[in-house]
XYZ file of C-alpha atoms in Angstrom:
563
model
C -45.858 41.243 12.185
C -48.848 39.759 10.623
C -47.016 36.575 10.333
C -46.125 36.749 14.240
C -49.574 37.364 15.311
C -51.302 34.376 13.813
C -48.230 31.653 15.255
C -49.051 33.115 18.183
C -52.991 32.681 18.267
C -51.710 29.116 16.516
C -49.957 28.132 19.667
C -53.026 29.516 21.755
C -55.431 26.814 19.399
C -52.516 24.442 20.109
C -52.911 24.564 24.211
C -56.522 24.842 23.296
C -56.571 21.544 21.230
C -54.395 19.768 24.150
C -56.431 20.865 26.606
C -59.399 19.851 24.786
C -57.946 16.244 24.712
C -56.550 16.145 28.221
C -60.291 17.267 29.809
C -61.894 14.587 27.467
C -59.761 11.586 27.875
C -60.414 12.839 32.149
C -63.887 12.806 31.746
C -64.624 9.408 29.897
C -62.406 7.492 32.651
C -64.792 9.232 34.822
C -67.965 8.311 32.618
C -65.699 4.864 32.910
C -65.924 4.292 36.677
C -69.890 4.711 36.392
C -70.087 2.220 33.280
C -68.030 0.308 35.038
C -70.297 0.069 38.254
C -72.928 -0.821 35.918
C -71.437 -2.975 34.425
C -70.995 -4.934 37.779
C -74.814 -5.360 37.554
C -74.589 -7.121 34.438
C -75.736 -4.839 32.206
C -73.870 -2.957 29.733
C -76.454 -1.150 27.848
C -79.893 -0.772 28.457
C -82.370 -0.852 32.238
C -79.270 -2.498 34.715
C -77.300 0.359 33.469
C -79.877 3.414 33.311
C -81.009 1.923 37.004
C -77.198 1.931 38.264
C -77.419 5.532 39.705
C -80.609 4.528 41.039
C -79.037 1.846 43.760
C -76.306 4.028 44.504
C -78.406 6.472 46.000
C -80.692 3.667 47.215
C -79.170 0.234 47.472
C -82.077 -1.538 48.995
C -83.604 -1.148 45.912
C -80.691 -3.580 44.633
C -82.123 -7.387 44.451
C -79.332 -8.637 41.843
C -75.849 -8.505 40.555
C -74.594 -9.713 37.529
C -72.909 -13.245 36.821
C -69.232 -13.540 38.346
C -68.325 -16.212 35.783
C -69.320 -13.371 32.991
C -67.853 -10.544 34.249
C -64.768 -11.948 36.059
C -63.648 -12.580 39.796
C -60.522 -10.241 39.687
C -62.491 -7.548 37.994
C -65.342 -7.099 40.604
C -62.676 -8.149 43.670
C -60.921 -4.542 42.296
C -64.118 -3.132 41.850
C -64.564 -3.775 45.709
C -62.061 -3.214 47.128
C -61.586 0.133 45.423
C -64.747 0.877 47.060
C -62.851 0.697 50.421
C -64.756 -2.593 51.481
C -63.075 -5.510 54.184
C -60.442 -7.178 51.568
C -60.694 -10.609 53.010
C -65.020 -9.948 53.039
C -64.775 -9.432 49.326
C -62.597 -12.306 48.450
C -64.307 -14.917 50.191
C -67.881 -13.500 48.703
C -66.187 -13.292 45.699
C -64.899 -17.059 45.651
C -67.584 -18.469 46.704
C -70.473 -17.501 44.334
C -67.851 -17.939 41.477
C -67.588 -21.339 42.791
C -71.860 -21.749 42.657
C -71.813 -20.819 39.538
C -69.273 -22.924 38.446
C -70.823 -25.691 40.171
C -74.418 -24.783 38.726
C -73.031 -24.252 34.696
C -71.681 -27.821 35.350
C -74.815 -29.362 36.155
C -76.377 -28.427 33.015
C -73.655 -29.628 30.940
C -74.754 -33.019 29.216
C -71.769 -34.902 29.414
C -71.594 -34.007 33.272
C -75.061 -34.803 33.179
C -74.693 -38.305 31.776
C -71.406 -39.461 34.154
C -73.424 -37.885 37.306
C -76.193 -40.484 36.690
C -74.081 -43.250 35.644
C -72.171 -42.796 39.130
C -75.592 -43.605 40.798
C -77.074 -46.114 37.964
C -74.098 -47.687 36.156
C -76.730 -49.041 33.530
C -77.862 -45.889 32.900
C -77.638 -45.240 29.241
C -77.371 -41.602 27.085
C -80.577 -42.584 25.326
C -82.358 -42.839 28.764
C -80.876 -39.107 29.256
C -83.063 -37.076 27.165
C -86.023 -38.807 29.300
C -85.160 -37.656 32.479
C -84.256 -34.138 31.278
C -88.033 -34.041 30.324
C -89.264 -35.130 33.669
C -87.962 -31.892 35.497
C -89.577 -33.078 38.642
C -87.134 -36.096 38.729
C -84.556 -34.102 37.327
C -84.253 -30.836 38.857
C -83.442 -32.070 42.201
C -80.792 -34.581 40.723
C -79.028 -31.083 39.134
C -79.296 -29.333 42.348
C -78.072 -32.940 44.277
C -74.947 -32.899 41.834
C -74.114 -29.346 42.274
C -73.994 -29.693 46.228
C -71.843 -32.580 45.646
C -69.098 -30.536 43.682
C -69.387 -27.951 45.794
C -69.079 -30.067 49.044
C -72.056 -29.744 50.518
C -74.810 -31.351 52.003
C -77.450 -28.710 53.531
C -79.682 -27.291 51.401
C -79.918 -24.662 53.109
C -76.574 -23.597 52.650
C -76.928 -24.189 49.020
C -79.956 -21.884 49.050
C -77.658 -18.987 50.863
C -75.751 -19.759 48.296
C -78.220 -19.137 45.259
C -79.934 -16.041 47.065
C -75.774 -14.677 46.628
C -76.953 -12.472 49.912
C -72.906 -12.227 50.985
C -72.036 -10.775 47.485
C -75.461 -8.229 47.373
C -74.745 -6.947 51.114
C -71.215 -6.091 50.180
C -72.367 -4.146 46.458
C -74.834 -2.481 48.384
C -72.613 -1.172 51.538
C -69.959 -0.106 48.589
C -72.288 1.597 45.720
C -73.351 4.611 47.720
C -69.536 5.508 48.042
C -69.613 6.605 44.224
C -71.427 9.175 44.430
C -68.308 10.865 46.381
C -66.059 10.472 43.854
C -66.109 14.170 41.948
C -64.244 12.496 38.971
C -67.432 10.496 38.437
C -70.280 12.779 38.861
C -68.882 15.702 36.840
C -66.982 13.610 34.192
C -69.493 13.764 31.347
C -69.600 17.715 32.111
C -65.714 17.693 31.543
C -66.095 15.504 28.510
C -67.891 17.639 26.554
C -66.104 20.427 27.461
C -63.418 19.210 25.879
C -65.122 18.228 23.308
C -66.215 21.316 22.601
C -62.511 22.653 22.426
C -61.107 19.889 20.328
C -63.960 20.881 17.445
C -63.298 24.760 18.047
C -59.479 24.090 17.618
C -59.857 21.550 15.291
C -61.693 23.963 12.801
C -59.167 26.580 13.242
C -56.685 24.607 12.228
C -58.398 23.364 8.994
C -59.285 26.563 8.057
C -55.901 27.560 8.483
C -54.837 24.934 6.494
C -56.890 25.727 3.323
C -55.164 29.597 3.225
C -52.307 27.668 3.333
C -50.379 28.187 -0.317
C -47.300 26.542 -1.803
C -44.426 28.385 -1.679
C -41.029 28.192 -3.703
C -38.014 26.781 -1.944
C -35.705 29.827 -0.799
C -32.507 27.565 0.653
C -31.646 24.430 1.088
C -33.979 22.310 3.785
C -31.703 21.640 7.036
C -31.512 17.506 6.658
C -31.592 17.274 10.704
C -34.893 19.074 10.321
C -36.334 17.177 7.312
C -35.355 14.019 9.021
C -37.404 14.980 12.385
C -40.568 15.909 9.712
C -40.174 12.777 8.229
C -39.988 10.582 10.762
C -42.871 12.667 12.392
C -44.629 11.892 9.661
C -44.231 8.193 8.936
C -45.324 7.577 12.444
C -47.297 10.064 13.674
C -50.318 7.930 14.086
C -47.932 5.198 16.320
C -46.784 8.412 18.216
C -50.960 9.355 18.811
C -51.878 5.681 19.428
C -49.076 4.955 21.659
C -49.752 8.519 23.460
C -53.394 7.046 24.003
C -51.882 3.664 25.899
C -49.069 5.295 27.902
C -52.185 7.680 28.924
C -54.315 4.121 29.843
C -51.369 2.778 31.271
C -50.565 5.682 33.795
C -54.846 5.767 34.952
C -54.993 2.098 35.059
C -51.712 0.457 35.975
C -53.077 -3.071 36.029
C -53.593 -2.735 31.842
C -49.719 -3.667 31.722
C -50.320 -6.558 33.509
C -48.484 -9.897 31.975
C -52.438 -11.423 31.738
C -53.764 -8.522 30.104
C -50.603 -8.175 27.288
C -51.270 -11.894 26.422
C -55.048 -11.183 26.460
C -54.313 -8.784 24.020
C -52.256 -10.829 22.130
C -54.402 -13.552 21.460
C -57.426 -11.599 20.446
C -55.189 -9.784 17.955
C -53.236 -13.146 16.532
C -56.217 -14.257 14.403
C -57.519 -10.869 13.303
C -54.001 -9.990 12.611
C -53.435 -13.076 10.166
C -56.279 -11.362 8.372
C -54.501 -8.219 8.377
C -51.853 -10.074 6.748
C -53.704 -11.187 3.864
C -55.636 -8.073 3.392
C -52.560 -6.080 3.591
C -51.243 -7.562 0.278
C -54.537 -6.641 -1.364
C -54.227 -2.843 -0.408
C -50.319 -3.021 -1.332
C -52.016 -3.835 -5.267
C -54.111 -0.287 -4.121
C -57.294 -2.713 -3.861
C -59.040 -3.986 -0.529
C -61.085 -6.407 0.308
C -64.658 -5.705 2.209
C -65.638 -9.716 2.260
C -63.027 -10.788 4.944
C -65.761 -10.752 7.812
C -68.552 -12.890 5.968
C -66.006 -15.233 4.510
C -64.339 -15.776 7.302
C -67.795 -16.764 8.966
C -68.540 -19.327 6.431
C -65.382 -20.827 6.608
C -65.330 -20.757 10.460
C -69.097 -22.443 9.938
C -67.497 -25.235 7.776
C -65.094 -26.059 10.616
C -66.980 -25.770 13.054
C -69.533 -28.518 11.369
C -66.303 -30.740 11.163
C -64.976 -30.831 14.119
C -67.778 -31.078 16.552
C -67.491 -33.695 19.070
C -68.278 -37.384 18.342
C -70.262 -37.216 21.903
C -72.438 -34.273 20.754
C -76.174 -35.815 19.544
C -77.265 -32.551 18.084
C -73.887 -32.653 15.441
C -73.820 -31.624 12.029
C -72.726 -34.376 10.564
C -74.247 -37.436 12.603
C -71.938 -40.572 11.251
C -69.166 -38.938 12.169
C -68.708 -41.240 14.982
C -64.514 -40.993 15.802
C -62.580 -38.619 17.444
C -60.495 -36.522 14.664
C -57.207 -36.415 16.283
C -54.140 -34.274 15.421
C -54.066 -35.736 12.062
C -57.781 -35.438 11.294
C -57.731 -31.814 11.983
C -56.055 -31.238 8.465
C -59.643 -32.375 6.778
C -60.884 -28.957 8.880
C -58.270 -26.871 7.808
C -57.892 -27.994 4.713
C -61.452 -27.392 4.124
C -61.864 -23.871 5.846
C -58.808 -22.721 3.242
C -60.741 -24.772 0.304
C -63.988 -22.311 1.307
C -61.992 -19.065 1.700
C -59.248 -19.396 -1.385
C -62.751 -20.145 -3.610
C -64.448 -16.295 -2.848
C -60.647 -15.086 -3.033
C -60.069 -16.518 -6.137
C -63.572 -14.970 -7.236
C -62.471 -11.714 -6.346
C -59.069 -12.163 -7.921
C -60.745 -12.982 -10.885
C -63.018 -10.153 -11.096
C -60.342 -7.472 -10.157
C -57.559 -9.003 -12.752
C -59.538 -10.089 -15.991
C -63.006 -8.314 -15.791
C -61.134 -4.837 -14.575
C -63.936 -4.749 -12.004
C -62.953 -2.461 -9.073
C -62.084 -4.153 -6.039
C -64.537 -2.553 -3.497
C -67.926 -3.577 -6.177
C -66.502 -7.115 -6.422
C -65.851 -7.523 -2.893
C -68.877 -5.681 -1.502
C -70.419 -8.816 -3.837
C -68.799 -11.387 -2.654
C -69.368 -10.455 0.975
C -73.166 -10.929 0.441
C -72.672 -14.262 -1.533
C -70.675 -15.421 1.701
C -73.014 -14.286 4.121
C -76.144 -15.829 2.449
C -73.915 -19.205 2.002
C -73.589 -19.340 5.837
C -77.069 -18.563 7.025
C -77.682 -21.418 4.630
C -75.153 -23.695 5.857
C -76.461 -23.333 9.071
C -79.421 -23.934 8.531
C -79.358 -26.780 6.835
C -78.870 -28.193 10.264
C -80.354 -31.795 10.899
C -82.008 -30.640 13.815
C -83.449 -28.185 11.856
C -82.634 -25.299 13.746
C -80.076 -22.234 13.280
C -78.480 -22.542 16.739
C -74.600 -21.953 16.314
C -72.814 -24.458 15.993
C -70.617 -25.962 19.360
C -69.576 -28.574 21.136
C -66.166 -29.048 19.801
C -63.668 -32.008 19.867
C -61.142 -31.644 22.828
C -58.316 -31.937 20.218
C -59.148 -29.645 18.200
C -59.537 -27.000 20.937
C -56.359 -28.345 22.194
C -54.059 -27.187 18.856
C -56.129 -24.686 17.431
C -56.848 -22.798 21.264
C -54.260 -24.182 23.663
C -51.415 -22.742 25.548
C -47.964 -23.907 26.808
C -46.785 -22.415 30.108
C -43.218 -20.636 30.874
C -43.363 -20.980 34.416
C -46.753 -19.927 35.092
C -47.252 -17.760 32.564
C -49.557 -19.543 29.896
C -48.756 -18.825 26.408
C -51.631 -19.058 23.776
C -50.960 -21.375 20.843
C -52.184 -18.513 18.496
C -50.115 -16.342 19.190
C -46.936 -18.607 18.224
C -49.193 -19.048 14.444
C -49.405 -15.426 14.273
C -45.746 -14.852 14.339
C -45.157 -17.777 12.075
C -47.345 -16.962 9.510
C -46.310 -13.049 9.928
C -42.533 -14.317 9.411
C -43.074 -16.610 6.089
C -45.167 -13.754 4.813
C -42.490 -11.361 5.588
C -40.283 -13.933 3.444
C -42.745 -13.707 0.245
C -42.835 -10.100 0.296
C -38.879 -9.179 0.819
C -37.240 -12.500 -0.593
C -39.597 -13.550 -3.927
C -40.320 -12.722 -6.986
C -43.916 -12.495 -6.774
C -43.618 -9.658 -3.493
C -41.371 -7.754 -5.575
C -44.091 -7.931 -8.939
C -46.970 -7.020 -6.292
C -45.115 -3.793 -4.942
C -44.537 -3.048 -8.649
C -47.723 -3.651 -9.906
C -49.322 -1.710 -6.746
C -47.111 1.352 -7.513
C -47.380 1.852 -11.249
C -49.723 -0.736 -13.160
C -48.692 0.119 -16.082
C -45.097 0.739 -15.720
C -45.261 -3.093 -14.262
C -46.681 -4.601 -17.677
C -44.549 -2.841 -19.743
C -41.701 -3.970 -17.835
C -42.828 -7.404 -17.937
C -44.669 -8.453 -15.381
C -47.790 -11.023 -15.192
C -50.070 -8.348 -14.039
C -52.717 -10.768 -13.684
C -50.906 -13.550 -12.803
C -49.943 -11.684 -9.709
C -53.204 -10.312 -8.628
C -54.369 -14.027 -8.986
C -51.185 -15.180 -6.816
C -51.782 -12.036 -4.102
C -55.693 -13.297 -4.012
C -54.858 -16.544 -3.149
C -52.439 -15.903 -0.778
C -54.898 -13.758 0.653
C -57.848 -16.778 0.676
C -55.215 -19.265 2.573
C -54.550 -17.043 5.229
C -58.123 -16.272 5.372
C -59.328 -19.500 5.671
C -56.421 -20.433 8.489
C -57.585 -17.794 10.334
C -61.396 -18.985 10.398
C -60.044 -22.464 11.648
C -57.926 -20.394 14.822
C -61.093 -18.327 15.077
C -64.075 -21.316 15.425
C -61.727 -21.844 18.246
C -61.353 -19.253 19.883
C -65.063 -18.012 20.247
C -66.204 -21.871 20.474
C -69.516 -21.469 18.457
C -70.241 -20.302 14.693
C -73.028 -18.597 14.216
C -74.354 -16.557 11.325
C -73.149 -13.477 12.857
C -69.483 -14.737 13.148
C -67.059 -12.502 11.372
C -69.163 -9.223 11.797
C -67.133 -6.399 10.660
C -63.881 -8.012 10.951
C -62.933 -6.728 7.863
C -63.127 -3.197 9.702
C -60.593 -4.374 12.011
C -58.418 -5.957 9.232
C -58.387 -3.041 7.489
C -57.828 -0.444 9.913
C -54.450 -3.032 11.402
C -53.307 -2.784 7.872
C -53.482 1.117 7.343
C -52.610 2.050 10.924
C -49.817 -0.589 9.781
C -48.432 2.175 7.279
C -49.635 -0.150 4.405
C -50.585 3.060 2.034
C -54.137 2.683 0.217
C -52.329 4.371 -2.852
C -50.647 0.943 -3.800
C -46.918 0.173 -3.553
C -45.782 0.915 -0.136
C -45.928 -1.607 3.146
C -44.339 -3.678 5.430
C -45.516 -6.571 7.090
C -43.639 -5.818 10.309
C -46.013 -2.580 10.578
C -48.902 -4.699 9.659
C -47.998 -6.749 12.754
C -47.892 -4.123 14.874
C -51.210 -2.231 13.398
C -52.750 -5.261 14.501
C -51.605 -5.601 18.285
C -51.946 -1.783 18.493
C -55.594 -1.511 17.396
C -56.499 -4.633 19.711
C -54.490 -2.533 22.398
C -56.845 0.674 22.212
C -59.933 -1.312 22.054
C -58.841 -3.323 25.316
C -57.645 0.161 26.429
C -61.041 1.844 25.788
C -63.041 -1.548 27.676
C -60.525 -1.009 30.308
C -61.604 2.665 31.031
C -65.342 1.697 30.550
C -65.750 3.935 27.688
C -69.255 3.186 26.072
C -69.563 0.452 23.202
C -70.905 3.018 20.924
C -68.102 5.676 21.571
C -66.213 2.995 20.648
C -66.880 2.496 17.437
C -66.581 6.460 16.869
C -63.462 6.440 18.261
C -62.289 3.225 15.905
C -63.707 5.113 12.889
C -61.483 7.924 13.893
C -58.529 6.306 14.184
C -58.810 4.950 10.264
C -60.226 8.407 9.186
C -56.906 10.148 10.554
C -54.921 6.632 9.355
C -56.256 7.412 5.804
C -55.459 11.009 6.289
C -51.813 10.516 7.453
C -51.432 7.980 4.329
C -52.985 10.611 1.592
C -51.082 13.479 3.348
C -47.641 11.629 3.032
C -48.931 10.829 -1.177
C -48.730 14.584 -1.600
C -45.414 15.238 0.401
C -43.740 12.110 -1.655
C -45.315 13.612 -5.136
């Protein structure tokens, strides 16, 4: 009876606990279309954002919008026309300041610059450049003369309309009062922490529950149907959650599915996820590796510094005066996985033949790195810290290009993900050393006595680890197109969390790279997922954290089942 009673109030927690999640997940995509709308303004954090309610309920008050380049054309065009606003109004408003901008960014590049005046002067030189930059009374209306000529006009005037945006403005500020109709909006942080609120009251039920809970001897035989289902429940329980989360995302926002979007995805996930791959085989040895982020950043820094462009005056390396070409850009790469196999290799090192712990050596390394690039950096001839840019055409071209099916275009990095994901695959299933690392990651000891090099093959997982680290830091300089000092922050967060969400297990010896793989696209998925819905940066990071906690959790709680 007793037994009855408390599986029933269980259930009761249960509808409590889904409940909980359904009103949450409801009222962030409602706290979602507001951040959203702010973020129209150009401001995700801070005054644009707190003032957002503001011009809704008075949108005179509303002098500026934020940069269509920035936040994208599609993005506001839904925005508007969600809004209910003239389709045809909001695509031509829409076009057209995306087109000033375009225009105006142009006429500040240098190169642009340079060819602009040389159309008018064809003895104007690049030295003579710098000159006329300083006299902005010459200049200025030169820029403003070569932006009306891309944009194919002649009247000022009309180039004025065009930089007071007045088209764009008069439709945000006929469309922003309409939010403050939509219910799902104004009461959505209400409903958020309601179910909040019911996720922590069911959630501590159930882990009190769970520490009553006693171990009980075996009275027949388990039903194999049955231990299959718990099994496979609990091997992927946290793909079950995660992919609960983006069929959720999917259903709200049906545009997330979009071809664009998946490839979006994919790309930002390629390089991270080739450091997932060389993390992974560090926690397969039951180590990890909290350096990937800064050494990533110095390597990135190192190719960035190589392959600027020959054109660029402010280069690091000034007598570098040809173009690299596909060949050249081995020097790069070659270099960025010199940089990264040397602070692997250190690490190795200190985990194999000082017996340091992996997490102290790392956590050591990580600083060395960082201080290395801020030096780097620095050490500038300009004699400034300003990231480093301007890259070589070529190298943007192999290391960031596409190839097109049709019209779908097909990042480069993507195709390197897979490829280094398959020969990876290859050293863990088909070599000796992937069959000593699983060995040595279950049972240390049991792996020496049986023979294996256990240093040898922490050395050999280390370096594996440092190649793929410093090929990822050449796909990444290009991919974000400037390495600063802050390149790489917390990356090894996202590494780490692919790799466990992966079903690599933190208690050594257990792993697949084809999980890793899809750890990786996964985790880029919800954070795409959670931008889509205009969930706030910070929740963001909670929400992340989460996801690793309960990874961990999962991992730890399938330890105890399999002991």
């Amino acid at each position: 009876m007793e037994m009855s009673k408390k599986r029933i109030v269980s259930i009761i927690i249960l509808v409590v606990l889904v409940a909980g999640i359904a009103l949450t997940v409801y009222g962030a995509t409602g706290v979602g279309i507001y951040n959203n709308a702010a973020s129209m303004l150009g401001g995700e954090t801070g005054a644009d954002k707190k003032a957002a309610i503001g011009y809704m309920q008075d949108p005179s008050k509303l002098k500026s919008i934020g940069n269509v380049s920035k936040i994208g054309a599609d993005r506001i065009k839904s925005f508007l026309k969600e809004l209910g606003l003239d389709a045809a109004a909001v695509d031509a408003a829409v076009d057209e300041r995306a087109a000033y901008e375009t225009a105006v960014a142009n006429s500040k590049d240098r190169g642009l610059r340079l060819a602009y005046v040389q159309s008018i002067d064809p003895t104007f030189t690049e030295a003579q450049l710098n000159d006329l930059i300083k006299d902005r009374a010459k200049s200025e209306p030169m820029w403003t003369a070569m932006a009306m000529q891309e944009l194919g006009i002649t009247d000022e005037a009309e180039f004025k309309r065009l930089e007071s945006n007045e088209a764009l403005l008069a439709l945000y500020r006929e469309g922003f009062p309409k939010l403050l109709e939509n219910k799902h909006m104004t009461s959505g942080i209400i409903i958020q922490f309601i179910g909040i609120v019911l996720i922590v009251i069911a959630a501590a039920y159930f882990v009190i529950q769970a520490m009553d809970i006693k171990p009980r001897q075996k009275t027949r035989a388990t039903n194999p149907k049955t231990a299959k289902v718990t099994g496979f429940l609990l091997n992927y329980a946290l793909f079950i959650i995660l992919g609960l989360i983006l069929v959720i995302v999917s259903v709200i926002r049906i545009d997330f599915l979009s071809i664009s979007n998946i490839l979006n995805i994919l790309q930002n996930a390629s390089t991270k996820g080739i450091l997932a791959l060389g993390c992974a085989g560090l926690i397969v040895l039951a180590g990890t590796d909290l350096s990937i982020g800064r050494v990533l950043g110095i390597s990135a820094a190192v190719t960035a510094s190589l392959v600027q462009s020959t054109t660029y005056a402010s280069r690091m390396y000034p007598t570098m005066v040809e173009p690299l070409g596909a060949i050249g850009l081995l020097l790069p790469l070659f270099a960025s996985i010199a940089v990264a196999v040397a602070f692997s290799l250190i690490n190795g090192f200190g985990v194999a033949k000082l017996n340091l712990h992996a997490f102290i050596v790392t956590l050591g390394t990580q600083l060395v790195a960082y201080g290395a690039n801020c030096l780097y950096i620095e050490s500038q001839p300009s004699g400034t810290a300003q990231a480093l840019s301007t890259f070589d055409p070529t190298f943007l071209s192999v290391a960031a290009g596409a190839f097109y099916i049709g019209e779908v275009r097909i990042p480069l990095v993507i195709i390197y993900f897979l490829v280094l994901a398959a020969i990876v695959w290859v050293i863990w299933n088909k070599t000796k050393l992937g069959k000593n690392m699983f060995a040595v990651g279950g049972n240390m000891e049991a792996a020496a006595v049986s023979g294996v090099n256990v240093a040898k093959t922490i050395m050999l997982v280390y370096l594996m680890a440092g190649v793929l680290y410093g090929i990822a830091s050449f796909l990444e300089a290009a991919r974000i197109t400037s390495v600063g000092a802050n390149t790489g922050l917390n990356y090894e967060c996202d590494a780490i969390s692919a790799v466990v969400v992966g079903g690599v297990s933190f208690s050594g010896g257990v792993g697949t790279i084809q999980g890793v793989v899809i750890g990786a696209v996964i985790m880029q998925a919800i954070v795409y997922a959670l931008q889509f819905l205009g969930i706030n940066p910070y929740i963001q990071y909670i929400i992340r954290g989460l996801i690793i906690i309960l990874a961990v959790s999962i991992d730890v709680r399938k330890y105890i089942v399999k002991k």
